[in-house]
Amino acid sequence: MLALDARALSKAYGKVHAVQDVTFTIAEGETFGLLGPNGAGKTTTVAMLTTLLAPSAGSARIAGHDVVAEPHEVRTRIGVVFQGPSLDAQLSARQHLRFHARLYHMPRDRALARTDELLRLVELEQRADERVSRLSGGMRRRVEIARALMHRPKVLFLDEPTVGLDPQARRHVWDMLERLQREEGTAVLLTTHHMEEAERLARRVGIMDHGKLLDVAEPAGLKAALGAEVVHLRVAAGQKALAAALARLQGKQGIGAAVWRGDTAEVPVAAADAAVPALLEVVATSGARLASFEVRRPSLEDVFIARTGRALRDAP
Amino acid sequence: MSDALAVCELELTRTWQSRAAVLAAFITPLAWLLLFGLAFDQGLGVRVGAIGYMAFISPGLVAMLGTFSSLGSGQGIGRDRDTGFLKEMLVAPVSRLSLVAGRGMSVALLALGQALLVLVLVALVGGGLPLPYGALSVLGAAAVLGLLCMGFLGAGLAIAVRSPNATTYQATIGVLTLPMFFLSGALVPISKMPAALQAAAYVNPMAYGIDALRTLLLGEAYSAFPLPLAVLALCGFALFTLGFGARNLTAKA
Ligand SMILES: Nc1ncnc2c1ncn2[C@@H]1O[C@H](COP(=O)(O)OP(=O)(O)O)[C@@H](O)[C@H]1O
Ligand SMILES: [Mg+2]
């Protein structure tokens, strides 16, 4: 059974189409990334999938249960880490987990064992009894993640889990999320506007912009769709000879037509490991000298720009 | 039910963790009875009917304490919305009603504790309360107090869900509480108030709560409304405010 199945999900606020016709599925245990700039509609999508917001149109199922018709069934099966903070500053991590266990009707002994297990997973055993107002932003995020996992949800929602964290805290949260992917096997819907995050954590990525899901694929697949890797050869001497040699090489070993930008040849290749030896040989025989040599892989950022015509960072 | 208990337990924990709130909850009744009630009672020798002034105002004080902490708890839901903690509860497999009822149980328990303190103090220094129905007086008063708390919790919640921010909420509550208290008959029998103010008392839910408490704790001679009418008014008030508040309880965008 699919962990999550969203069909033509839409939400309109008056004339604003916050989410439009969004369809995707998540398999059991899979991590799916929704990648898009601020205002793309990620949080609105999460709100509908977590029963907090009624869709204007379309439907969605969590582990087979409809989010509108069976909200109670859905709520017992999901864990949510919201984009904004959701802790009570005066309570401790342990108190948050305890209250959560009560709300989800966990037997007391199971709740206690699970609390210890999760506090270990998020590395907060030492700080578990301090009020969370005394913890750092990254630690509070980890409390929220542990809390969302308490009742062993079928689907975990992570809405921009590392937004607002410094790079070190972000990396720590990533490590922790990778560990929980290995240890918990929960399906995850991760939203982010952070390329590296989606690439590192998600098996499949959906690109979202202006309320629409533009493309869904594996990160590698999305990049392949954009084009192969590109070898950049900056020439110190012998540019003409190299240009002629590269032209002769075209079509062999998956090597495409070189594009010259100033003193740099950009050579698209199907696979760098097969093409690079042939390219280096040609450079040597043509007598050209290289100033620099670089293999560039398109990033998800490049994919995003290719699909939307905008960079993620400066999207409104 | 177990959901409401979980919320109630959490609320009691949070109240207990804020020592100032606990202290205030027990100093306030002491101050009213000993500094205000005693001055009129023994200082000025004021009596109402057959009882001293301190005994006379005690039902009103009990109702006031319950009313104010319930309004405060309703505001607490608004605060949870502002901090985002409310989202954790709204996404849980728990009905909105049990979230509100759990809070209601916690404020009602606190109000009962305060009421007990008042009862004991009046017994020690205020000549005691008549308690015309014996144990039933006490049980009935506890039930009325619980009902009053639910109504004002709902009112606090209703105002909170309608206020864009905490400042608006506090201003609204601030404007309402004192006039409501003085127009409730807590300190002066409704029949002794000027006619225009009496009319205001008739639309004041607090007045019905105090009146029912007076019937039960002091006797019918001290009340303005028949007990069934007062209880009915309180039920209606609680149903309306809780219904309105719970229906409009949503997470902040
Ligand atoms: N309650 C609301 N009323 C009106 N517009 C809203 C509301 N919530 C979100 N929007 C709009 O919907 C769009 C999507 O927002 P959101 O889902 O928060 O995006 P994201 O999480 O991807 O940043 C934005 O244009 C936002 O302004
Ligand atoms: Mg968002």
Coordinates of C-alpha atoms and ligand atoms in Angstrom, one line a residue:
Chain A
M1 CA 0.0 0.0 0.0
L2 CA 1.2 3.5 -0.7
A3 CA 2.2 5.5 2.3
L4 CA 0.9 8.7 0.6
D5 CA -1.3 9.2 -2.4
A6 CA -2.2 12.7 -3.4
R7 CA -4.4 13.3 -6.4
A8 CA -5.0 16.7 -8.0
L9 CA -4.8 18.3 -4.7
S10 CA -5.7 22.0 -4.9
K11 CA -6.1 24.9 -2.5
A12 CA -7.4 28.4 -3.5
Y13 CA -7.5 31.4 -1.3
G14 CA -9.9 33.6 -3.3
K15 CA -7.9 34.3 -6.4
V16 CA -4.6 33.0 -5.1
H17 CA -4.1 29.4 -6.2
A18 CA -1.7 28.3 -3.4
V19 CA -1.7 24.7 -4.6
Q20 CA -2.9 23.6 -8.0
D21 CA -3.5 20.0 -9.2
V22 CA -0.7 18.4 -7.2
T23 CA -0.4 14.7 -7.8
F24 CA 2.3 12.4 -6.4
T25 CA 2.8 9.3 -4.3
I26 CA 5.2 8.1 -1.7
A27 CA 6.0 4.4 -1.3
E28 CA 6.4 2.8 2.2
G29 CA 9.7 3.8 3.7
E30 CA 10.5 6.2 0.9
T31 CA 11.7 9.8 1.4
F32 CA 10.2 12.2 -1.0
G33 CA 11.4 15.8 -1.3
L34 CA 9.2 18.8 -2.3
L35 CA 11.6 21.4 -3.6
G36 CA 10.5 24.9 -4.2
P37 CA 11.1 28.6 -3.3
N38 CA 9.1 30.4 -0.6
G39 CA 5.5 30.7 -1.6
A40 CA 5.6 27.7 -3.9
G41 CA 2.8 26.1 -1.9
K42 CA 4.8 23.5 0.1
T43 CA 3.4 24.3 3.5
T44 CA -0.2 24.5 2.2
T45 CA 0.3 21.1 0.7
V46 CA 1.5 19.7 4.0
A47 CA -1.4 21.4 5.8
M48 CA -3.9 19.6 3.6
L49 CA -2.1 16.2 3.9
T50 CA -2.0 16.5 7.7
T51 CA -5.8 17.3 8.0
L52 CA -5.2 20.9 9.2
L53 CA -6.6 22.4 6.0
A54 CA -9.5 21.3 3.8
P55 CA -8.5 21.0 0.1
S56 CA -10.5 23.1 -2.4
A57 CA -10.4 20.2 -4.8
G58 CA -8.7 16.8 -5.2
S59 CA -8.1 14.1 -2.6
A60 CA -5.3 12.5 -0.7
R61 CA -4.8 9.2 1.2
I62 CA -2.4 8.4 4.0
A63 CA -1.8 4.7 4.3
G64 CA -5.2 4.2 2.6
H65 CA -7.2 6.6 4.7
D66 CA -8.7 9.7 3.1
V67 CA -7.5 13.0 4.8
V68 CA -11.0 14.6 4.6
A69 CA -13.3 11.7 5.3
E70 CA -11.1 9.9 7.9
P71 CA -9.1 12.6 9.7
H72 CA -8.8 10.6 12.9
E73 CA -7.4 7.5 11.1
V74 CA -5.0 9.8 9.3
R75 CA -3.8 11.6 12.4
T76 CA -2.9 8.4 14.2
R77 CA -0.6 7.5 11.3
I78 CA 1.3 10.7 10.7
G79 CA 4.0 12.6 12.6
V80 CA 4.5 16.3 11.8
V81 CA 7.4 18.6 12.2
F82 CA 6.0 22.0 11.3
Q83 CA 7.8 24.8 9.5
G84 CA 7.4 27.2 12.5
P85 CA 8.2 26.4 16.1
S86 CA 5.7 24.2 17.9
L87 CA 7.1 23.7 21.4
D88 CA 6.1 25.1 24.7
A89 CA 9.1 27.0 25.9
Q90 CA 8.6 26.1 29.6
L91 CA 8.3 22.4 29.1
S92 CA 11.3 20.0 28.8
A93 CA 11.9 17.6 25.9
R94 CA 10.9 14.7 28.1
Q95 CA 7.6 16.4 29.0
H96 CA 6.8 17.1 25.4
L97 CA 7.4 13.5 24.5
R98 CA 5.3 12.3 27.5
F99 CA 2.4 14.5 26.6
H100 CA 2.6 13.4 23.0
A101 CA 2.5 9.8 24.1
R102 CA -0.7 10.5 26.1
L103 CA -2.4 12.2 23.2
Y104 CA -1.6 9.2 21.0
H105 CA -2.7 6.7 23.6
M106 CA 0.6 4.9 24.0
P107 CA 0.9 2.5 26.9
R108 CA 3.0 3.9 29.6
D109 CA 5.9 1.4 29.5
R110 CA 6.1 1.5 25.7
A111 CA 6.1 5.3 25.9
L112 CA 9.0 5.3 28.4
A113 CA 11.1 2.9 26.3
R114 CA 10.4 4.9 23.2
T115 CA 11.3 8.2 24.9
D116 CA 14.7 6.8 25.8
E117 CA 15.3 5.4 22.4
L118 CA 14.4 8.7 20.6
L119 CA 16.3 10.9 23.0
R120 CA 19.3 8.8 22.2
L121 CA 18.6 9.0 18.4
V122 CA 18.5 12.8 18.5
E123 CA 21.4 13.0 21.0
L124 CA 19.5 14.9 23.7
E125 CA 19.7 12.5 26.6
Q126 CA 21.8 15.0 28.5
R127 CA 19.4 17.9 28.0
A128 CA 16.1 16.0 28.2
D129 CA 14.9 17.6 31.4
E130 CA 15.8 21.2 30.8
R131 CA 13.0 23.5 29.6
V132 CA 13.4 23.8 25.9
S133 CA 13.7 27.6 26.0
R134 CA 17.3 26.8 27.2
L135 CA 18.1 24.7 24.1
S136 CA 19.6 25.9 20.8
G137 CA 17.5 26.2 17.7
G138 CA 19.0 23.0 16.3
M139 CA 18.3 21.1 19.5
R140 CA 14.7 22.3 19.6
R141 CA 14.3 21.1 16.0
R142 CA 15.5 17.7 17.2
V143 CA 13.0 17.6 20.0
E144 CA 10.3 18.2 17.5
I145 CA 11.6 15.5 15.3
A146 CA 11.8 13.0 18.2
R147 CA 8.3 14.0 19.2
A148 CA 6.8 13.4 15.8
L149 CA 8.3 9.9 15.8
M150 CA 7.1 8.9 19.2
H151 CA 4.0 7.0 18.0
R152 CA 5.8 5.3 15.1
P153 CA 4.0 7.2 12.3
K154 CA 3.6 5.6 8.9
V155 CA 4.4 9.0 7.3
L156 CA 6.6 11.7 8.7
F157 CA 6.2 15.2 7.5
L158 CA 9.2 17.5 7.7
D159 CA 8.3 21.1 6.6
E160 CA 11.6 22.8 6.0
P161 CA 13.3 21.1 8.9
T162 CA 16.5 23.0 8.8
V163 CA 15.3 26.5 7.9
G164 CA 16.8 29.1 10.2
L165 CA 19.6 26.8 11.4
D166 CA 23.3 27.6 11.1
P167 CA 25.3 25.3 8.7
Q168 CA 26.6 23.2 11.5
A169 CA 23.3 22.6 13.2
R170 CA 21.8 21.9 9.7
R171 CA 24.4 19.2 9.1
H172 CA 23.7 17.7 12.5
V173 CA 20.0 17.5 11.7
W174 CA 20.8 15.9 8.3
D175 CA 23.0 13.3 10.0
M176 CA 20.2 12.6 12.4
L177 CA 17.6 12.3 9.6
E178 CA 19.8 9.9 7.7
R179 CA 20.2 7.8 10.8
L180 CA 16.4 7.7 11.3
Q181 CA 15.9 6.7 7.7
R182 CA 18.1 3.7 8.3
E183 CA 16.7 2.8 11.7
E184 CA 13.0 3.7 11.5
G185 CA 11.9 3.0 7.9
T186 CA 9.2 5.6 8.1
A187 CA 8.1 7.2 4.8
V188 CA 9.0 10.9 4.8
L189 CA 7.7 13.9 3.0
L190 CA 10.4 16.5 3.2
T191 CA 9.8 20.1 2.0
T192 CA 12.8 22.3 1.4
H193 CA 14.2 25.2 -0.6
H194 CA 17.6 23.9 0.0
M195 CA 19.1 21.9 -2.9
E196 CA 21.7 20.0 -1.0
E197 CA 19.1 18.9 1.6
A198 CA 16.8 17.4 -1.1
E199 CA 19.7 15.8 -2.9
R200 CA 21.1 14.3 0.3
L201 CA 17.9 13.1 1.9
A202 CA 15.3 12.4 -0.8
R203 CA 15.1 9.4 -3.0
R204 CA 12.8 11.3 -5.3
V205 CA 12.3 15.0 -5.7
G206 CA 9.3 17.0 -6.9
I207 CA 10.0 20.5 -8.1
M208 CA 7.3 22.9 -7.1
D209 CA 6.7 26.5 -8.1
H210 CA 3.7 28.8 -8.1
G211 CA 1.5 26.0 -6.5
K212 CA 2.3 23.5 -9.3
L213 CA 4.3 20.3 -9.2
L214 CA 6.5 20.7 -12.3
D215 CA 8.5 17.5 -12.3
V216 CA 9.0 14.4 -10.2
A217 CA 12.1 12.3 -10.5
E218 CA 15.1 10.9 -8.8
P219 CA 17.7 13.7 -8.2
A220 CA 20.0 11.9 -10.7
G221 CA 17.2 11.5 -13.2
L222 CA 16.3 15.2 -13.0
K223 CA 19.9 16.0 -13.7
A224 CA 20.1 13.6 -16.6
A225 CA 17.1 15.2 -18.1
L226 CA 18.9 18.5 -18.0
G227 CA 21.9 17.1 -19.8
A228 CA 25.0 15.1 -19.1
E229 CA 28.1 16.2 -17.2
V230 CA 30.1 19.0 -18.7
V231 CA 33.9 19.0 -18.9
H232 CA 35.4 22.5 -18.7
L233 CA 38.8 22.9 -20.4
R234 CA 40.5 26.2 -19.9
V235 CA 43.4 26.6 -22.4
A236 CA 46.7 28.4 -21.7
A237 CA 48.1 27.8 -25.2
G238 CA 47.1 26.1 -28.5
Q239 CA 43.4 26.9 -28.5
K240 CA 43.0 26.5 -32.3
A241 CA 44.6 23.1 -32.5
L242 CA 42.5 21.9 -29.5
A243 CA 39.3 23.2 -31.1
A244 CA 40.0 21.2 -34.3
A245 CA 41.0 18.1 -32.3
L246 CA 37.8 18.3 -30.2
A247 CA 35.7 18.6 -33.3
R248 CA 37.2 15.4 -34.6
L249 CA 36.5 13.7 -31.3
Q250 CA 32.8 14.6 -31.3
G251 CA 30.5 11.6 -31.2
K252 CA 33.1 9.2 -29.8
Q253 CA 32.9 8.0 -26.1
G254 CA 29.7 10.0 -25.6
I255 CA 31.4 13.3 -26.2
G256 CA 29.3 16.1 -27.6
A257 CA 30.0 19.3 -29.4
A258 CA 32.3 21.7 -27.5
V259 CA 31.0 25.2 -26.8
W260 CA 33.7 27.8 -26.5
R261 CA 33.4 30.6 -24.0
G262 CA 36.5 32.7 -24.3
D263 CA 39.4 30.5 -23.6
T264 CA 37.3 27.7 -22.1
A265 CA 35.8 24.8 -24.0
E266 CA 32.7 23.3 -22.4
V267 CA 32.4 19.8 -23.6
P268 CA 29.1 17.9 -22.7
V269 CA 29.8 14.3 -22.1
A270 CA 27.5 11.3 -21.3
A271 CA 29.7 10.1 -18.6
A272 CA 32.8 11.8 -17.4
D273 CA 34.7 8.6 -16.4
A274 CA 34.6 7.3 -20.0
A275 CA 35.2 10.6 -21.7
V276 CA 38.0 12.1 -19.6
P277 CA 40.8 9.8 -20.7
A278 CA 40.0 10.4 -24.4
L279 CA 39.8 14.2 -23.8
L280 CA 43.2 14.3 -22.1
E281 CA 44.8 12.2 -24.9
V282 CA 43.5 14.7 -27.5
V283 CA 44.8 17.6 -25.5
A284 CA 48.2 16.0 -25.4
T285 CA 48.4 15.1 -29.1
S286 CA 47.1 18.5 -30.2
G287 CA 49.9 20.2 -28.4
A288 CA 47.7 22.5 -26.4
R289 CA 48.4 23.4 -22.8
L290 CA 45.6 23.5 -20.2
A291 CA 45.3 26.2 -17.5
S292 CA 42.6 24.3 -15.7
F293 CA 40.4 21.2 -16.1
E294 CA 37.1 20.6 -14.3
V295 CA 34.1 18.2 -14.5
R296 CA 30.9 19.9 -13.6
R297 CA 27.7 18.0 -12.7
P298 CA 24.5 20.0 -13.0
S299 CA 23.1 20.6 -9.5
L300 CA 19.4 20.5 -8.6
E301 CA 19.7 24.2 -8.6
D302 CA 20.6 24.1 -12.3
V303 CA 17.6 21.8 -12.8
F304 CA 15.4 24.2 -11.0
I305 CA 16.6 27.1 -13.1
A306 CA 16.1 25.1 -16.3
R307 CA 12.5 24.2 -15.3
T308 CA 11.3 27.5 -13.8
G309 CA 13.7 30.0 -15.4
R310 CA 14.5 31.3 -11.9
A311 CA 17.1 30.6 -9.3
L312 CA 15.8 29.2 -6.0
R313 CA 17.4 31.9 -3.9
D314 CA 16.0 35.0 -5.5
A315 CA 12.6 33.5 -6.1
P316 CA 10.0 35.7 -4.4
Chain B
M1 CA -12.2 11.4 28.2
S2 CA -8.6 10.2 28.6
D3 CA -7.6 12.9 26.1
A4 CA -9.2 15.6 28.3
L5 CA -7.4 14.1 31.3
A6 CA -4.1 14.3 29.4
V7 CA -4.6 17.9 28.6
C8 CA -5.8 18.6 32.2
E9 CA -2.6 17.0 33.6
L10 CA -0.5 19.0 31.2
E11 CA -2.2 22.2 32.3
L12 CA -1.8 21.4 36.0
T13 CA 1.9 20.7 35.3
R14 CA 2.3 24.0 33.5
T15 CA 0.5 25.9 36.2
W16 CA 2.6 24.2 38.9
Q17 CA 5.8 25.0 37.1
S18 CA 4.9 28.7 37.2
R19 CA 5.4 29.3 40.9
A20 CA 4.2 32.9 40.7
A21 CA 0.8 31.7 39.3
V22 CA 0.4 29.2 42.1
L23 CA 1.3 31.8 44.7
A24 CA -1.1 34.4 43.2
A25 CA -3.9 31.8 43.1
F26 CA -3.8 31.5 46.9
I27 CA -2.8 35.0 47.9
T28 CA -5.6 36.7 46.0
P29 CA -8.5 35.0 48.0
L30 CA -6.6 35.7 51.2
A31 CA -6.2 39.3 50.4
W32 CA -9.8 39.8 49.4
L33 CA -11.2 38.1 52.5
L34 CA -8.8 39.3 55.1
L35 CA -8.0 42.8 53.9
F36 CA -11.3 43.7 52.2
G37 CA -14.0 41.4 53.7
L38 CA -12.7 41.7 57.3
A39 CA -12.5 45.4 57.2
F40 CA -16.2 45.8 56.3
D41 CA -17.2 42.9 58.4
Q42 CA -15.5 43.7 61.7
G43 CA -14.2 47.2 61.0
L44 CA -17.5 48.7 59.9
G45 CA -19.8 46.0 61.2
V46 CA -21.6 45.5 57.9
R47 CA -24.1 42.7 57.9
V48 CA -26.4 41.4 55.2
G49 CA -29.4 39.6 56.5
A50 CA -28.4 37.3 59.2
I51 CA -24.7 37.0 58.2
G52 CA -21.6 39.0 58.3
Y53 CA -20.3 40.9 55.2
M54 CA -17.3 38.5 54.8
A55 CA -19.6 35.5 54.6
F56 CA -21.9 37.4 52.3
I57 CA -19.2 38.2 49.7
S58 CA -17.5 34.8 49.8
P59 CA -19.7 33.2 47.1
G60 CA -18.9 36.2 44.9
L61 CA -15.2 35.9 45.6
V62 CA -15.2 32.2 44.7
A63 CA -17.0 33.0 41.5
M64 CA -14.6 35.8 40.7
L65 CA -11.5 33.7 41.2
G66 CA -13.0 31.0 39.0
T67 CA -14.0 33.5 36.3
F68 CA -10.7 35.2 36.1
S69 CA -8.6 32.0 36.0
S70 CA -10.9 30.6 33.4
L71 CA -10.6 33.7 31.2
G72 CA -6.9 33.4 31.7
S73 CA -6.9 29.8 30.6
G74 CA -8.9 30.6 27.5
Q75 CA -6.2 33.1 26.8
G76 CA -3.7 30.3 27.3
I77 CA -5.1 28.6 24.3
G78 CA -4.5 31.8 22.4
R79 CA -0.9 31.8 23.7
D80 CA -0.4 28.2 22.6
R81 CA -1.6 29.3 19.1
D82 CA 0.9 32.1 19.1
T83 CA 3.9 29.9 20.2
G84 CA 2.8 27.2 17.7
F85 CA 2.3 24.6 20.4
L86 CA -1.4 24.4 19.5
K87 CA -0.5 22.8 16.2
E88 CA 0.9 19.8 18.0
M89 CA -2.5 19.3 19.7
L90 CA -4.5 20.0 16.6
V91 CA -2.7 17.5 14.5
A92 CA -3.1 14.8 17.2
P93 CA -6.0 12.3 17.0
V94 CA -7.9 14.3 19.7
S95 CA -11.2 16.2 19.4
R96 CA -11.1 19.9 19.8
L97 CA -13.7 19.6 22.5
S98 CA -11.4 17.4 24.7
L99 CA -8.6 20.0 24.3
V100 CA -10.9 22.6 25.7
A101 CA -12.5 20.4 28.2
G102 CA -9.1 19.3 29.6
R103 CA -8.3 22.9 30.2
G104 CA -11.7 23.4 31.8
M105 CA -11.0 20.6 34.2
S106 CA -7.7 22.1 35.2
V107 CA -9.1 25.5 36.0
A108 CA -12.1 24.1 37.7
L109 CA -9.8 22.1 40.0
L110 CA -7.8 25.2 40.7
A111 CA -11.0 27.1 41.4
L112 CA -12.2 24.4 43.7
G113 CA -9.0 24.6 45.7
Q114 CA -9.4 28.3 46.0
A115 CA -13.1 27.9 47.0
L116 CA -12.0 25.4 49.7
L117 CA -9.6 28.0 51.1
V118 CA -12.3 30.6 51.1
L119 CA -14.7 28.3 52.9
V120 CA -12.2 27.4 55.6
L121 CA -11.2 31.1 56.1
V122 CA -14.8 32.2 56.4
A123 CA -15.4 29.3 58.9
L124 CA -12.4 30.4 61.0
V125 CA -12.8 34.2 61.0
G126 CA -16.1 35.1 59.2
G127 CA -18.6 33.2 61.4
G128 CA -19.0 30.4 58.8
L129 CA -21.5 29.9 56.0
P130 CA -25.1 28.8 56.6
L131 CA -24.9 25.8 54.1
P132 CA -28.7 25.3 54.1
Y133 CA -28.5 22.0 52.3
G134 CA -25.6 20.5 54.2
A135 CA -23.3 18.4 52.1
L136 CA -25.5 19.0 49.1
S137 CA -24.8 22.7 49.4
V138 CA -21.1 22.0 49.0
L139 CA -21.5 19.5 46.1
G140 CA -24.0 21.7 44.3
A141 CA -21.7 24.7 44.7
A142 CA -18.8 22.8 43.3
A143 CA -20.9 21.8 40.3
V144 CA -22.0 25.4 39.7
L145 CA -18.5 26.6 40.0
G146 CA -17.4 24.0 37.4
L147 CA -20.1 25.2 35.1
L148 CA -19.1 28.8 35.5
C149 CA -15.5 28.0 34.8
M150 CA -16.4 26.2 31.6
G151 CA -18.5 29.1 30.5
F152 CA -15.7 31.7 31.0
L153 CA -13.0 29.4 29.6
G154 CA -15.2 29.3 26.5
A155 CA -15.5 33.1 26.7
G156 CA -11.8 33.5 27.0
L157 CA -11.2 31.2 24.1
A158 CA -13.9 32.9 22.0
I159 CA -12.2 36.3 22.5
A160 CA -8.7 34.7 21.9
V161 CA -9.7 33.2 18.6
R162 CA -11.2 36.5 17.5
S163 CA -8.2 38.6 18.6
P164 CA -5.4 39.1 16.1
N165 CA -2.8 39.1 18.9
A166 CA -2.2 38.8 22.6
T167 CA -2.3 42.6 23.2
T168 CA -5.8 42.9 21.8
Y169 CA -6.9 39.9 23.8
Q170 CA -5.6 41.3 27.1
A171 CA -7.1 44.7 26.4
T172 CA -10.5 43.2 25.7
I173 CA -10.4 41.1 28.8
G174 CA -9.2 44.1 30.8
V175 CA -12.1 46.2 29.7
L176 CA -14.6 43.5 30.5
T177 CA -13.5 42.1 33.8
L178 CA -13.9 44.9 36.3
P179 CA -17.3 46.2 35.2
M180 CA -18.5 42.6 35.0
F181 CA -17.3 42.0 38.5
F182 CA -18.9 45.1 40.0
L183 CA -22.2 44.5 38.0
S184 CA -22.4 40.9 39.2
G185 CA -23.7 41.5 42.7
A186 CA -20.6 40.0 44.2
L187 CA -20.1 42.8 46.7
V188 CA -23.6 44.3 46.9
P189 CA -26.9 42.4 46.6
I190 CA -28.5 42.9 43.2
S191 CA -31.7 44.1 44.8
K192 CA -29.7 47.0 46.5
M193 CA -28.2 48.2 43.2
P194 CA -29.7 51.1 41.2
A195 CA -32.3 50.0 38.7
A196 CA -30.2 50.6 35.6
L197 CA -27.4 48.6 37.0
Q198 CA -29.8 45.9 38.0
A199 CA -30.7 45.5 34.3
A200 CA -27.0 45.1 33.5
A201 CA -26.7 42.4 36.1
Y202 CA -29.5 40.4 34.3
V203 CA -27.3 40.0 31.2
N204 CA -24.1 39.3 33.2
P205 CA -23.4 35.6 33.2
M206 CA -21.2 36.1 36.3
A207 CA -24.3 37.3 38.2
Y208 CA -26.1 34.0 37.6
G209 CA -23.1 32.0 38.8
I210 CA -22.8 34.1 42.0
D211 CA -26.5 33.9 42.5
A212 CA -26.6 30.1 42.2
L213 CA -23.7 29.9 44.6
R214 CA -25.5 32.1 47.1
T215 CA -28.6 30.0 47.0
L216 CA -26.6 26.9 47.7
L217 CA -24.1 28.3 50.3
L218 CA -26.1 31.0 52.0
G219 CA -29.8 30.2 51.3
E220 CA -32.6 31.4 49.0
A221 CA -33.1 34.6 51.1
Y222 CA -29.8 35.9 49.7
S223 CA -30.5 35.2 46.0
A224 CA -32.2 37.2 43.2
F225 CA -33.0 34.3 40.8
P226 CA -34.5 30.8 41.3
L227 CA -31.7 28.2 41.3
P228 CA -33.0 26.4 38.1
L229 CA -33.1 29.6 36.2
A230 CA -29.5 30.5 37.2
V231 CA -28.2 27.0 36.4
L232 CA -30.0 27.1 33.0
A233 CA -28.5 30.5 32.2
L234 CA -25.0 29.2 33.0
C235 CA -25.5 26.1 30.9
G236 CA -26.6 28.1 28.0
F237 CA -23.7 30.5 28.4
A238 CA -21.2 27.6 28.6
L239 CA -22.6 25.8 25.6
F240 CA -22.5 28.9 23.5
T241 CA -19.0 30.0 24.3
L242 CA -17.4 26.6 24.2
G243 CA -19.2 25.8 20.9
F244 CA -18.1 29.0 19.4
G245 CA -14.5 28.8 20.7
A246 CA -13.9 25.2 19.8
R247 CA -15.3 25.7 16.3
N248 CA -13.1 28.6 15.6
L249 CA -10.0 26.9 17.1
T250 CA -7.5 26.7 14.2
A251 CA -3.8 26.9 13.9
K252 CA -2.3 30.2 12.9
A253 CA -1.2 30.3 9.3
Ligands
LIG1 N1 -4.2 31.6 4.8 C1 -3.8 32.1 3.6 N2 -4.5 33.1 2.9 C2 -4.1 33.5 1.7 N3 -3.1 33.1 1.1 C3 -2.3 32.2 1.6 C4 -2.6 31.6 2.9 N4 -1.7 30.7 3.2 C5 -0.8 30.7 2.2 N5 -1.2 31.6 1.2 C6 -0.5 31.8 -0.1 O1 -0.3 30.6 -0.7 C7 1.0 30.5 -1.3 C8 1.7 29.3 -0.9 O2 2.2 29.5 0.5 P1 2.9 28.3 1.3 O3 2.2 27.1 1.1 O4 3.2 28.8 2.6 O5 4.3 28.2 0.5 P2 5.7 27.6 0.9 O6 5.5 26.8 2.1 O7 6.1 26.8 -0.3 O8 6.6 28.7 1.2 C9 1.7 31.8 -1.0 O9 1.5 32.7 -2.1 C10 0.9 32.4 0.2 O10 0.9 33.7 0.2
MG2 MG 6.5 26.8 3.8

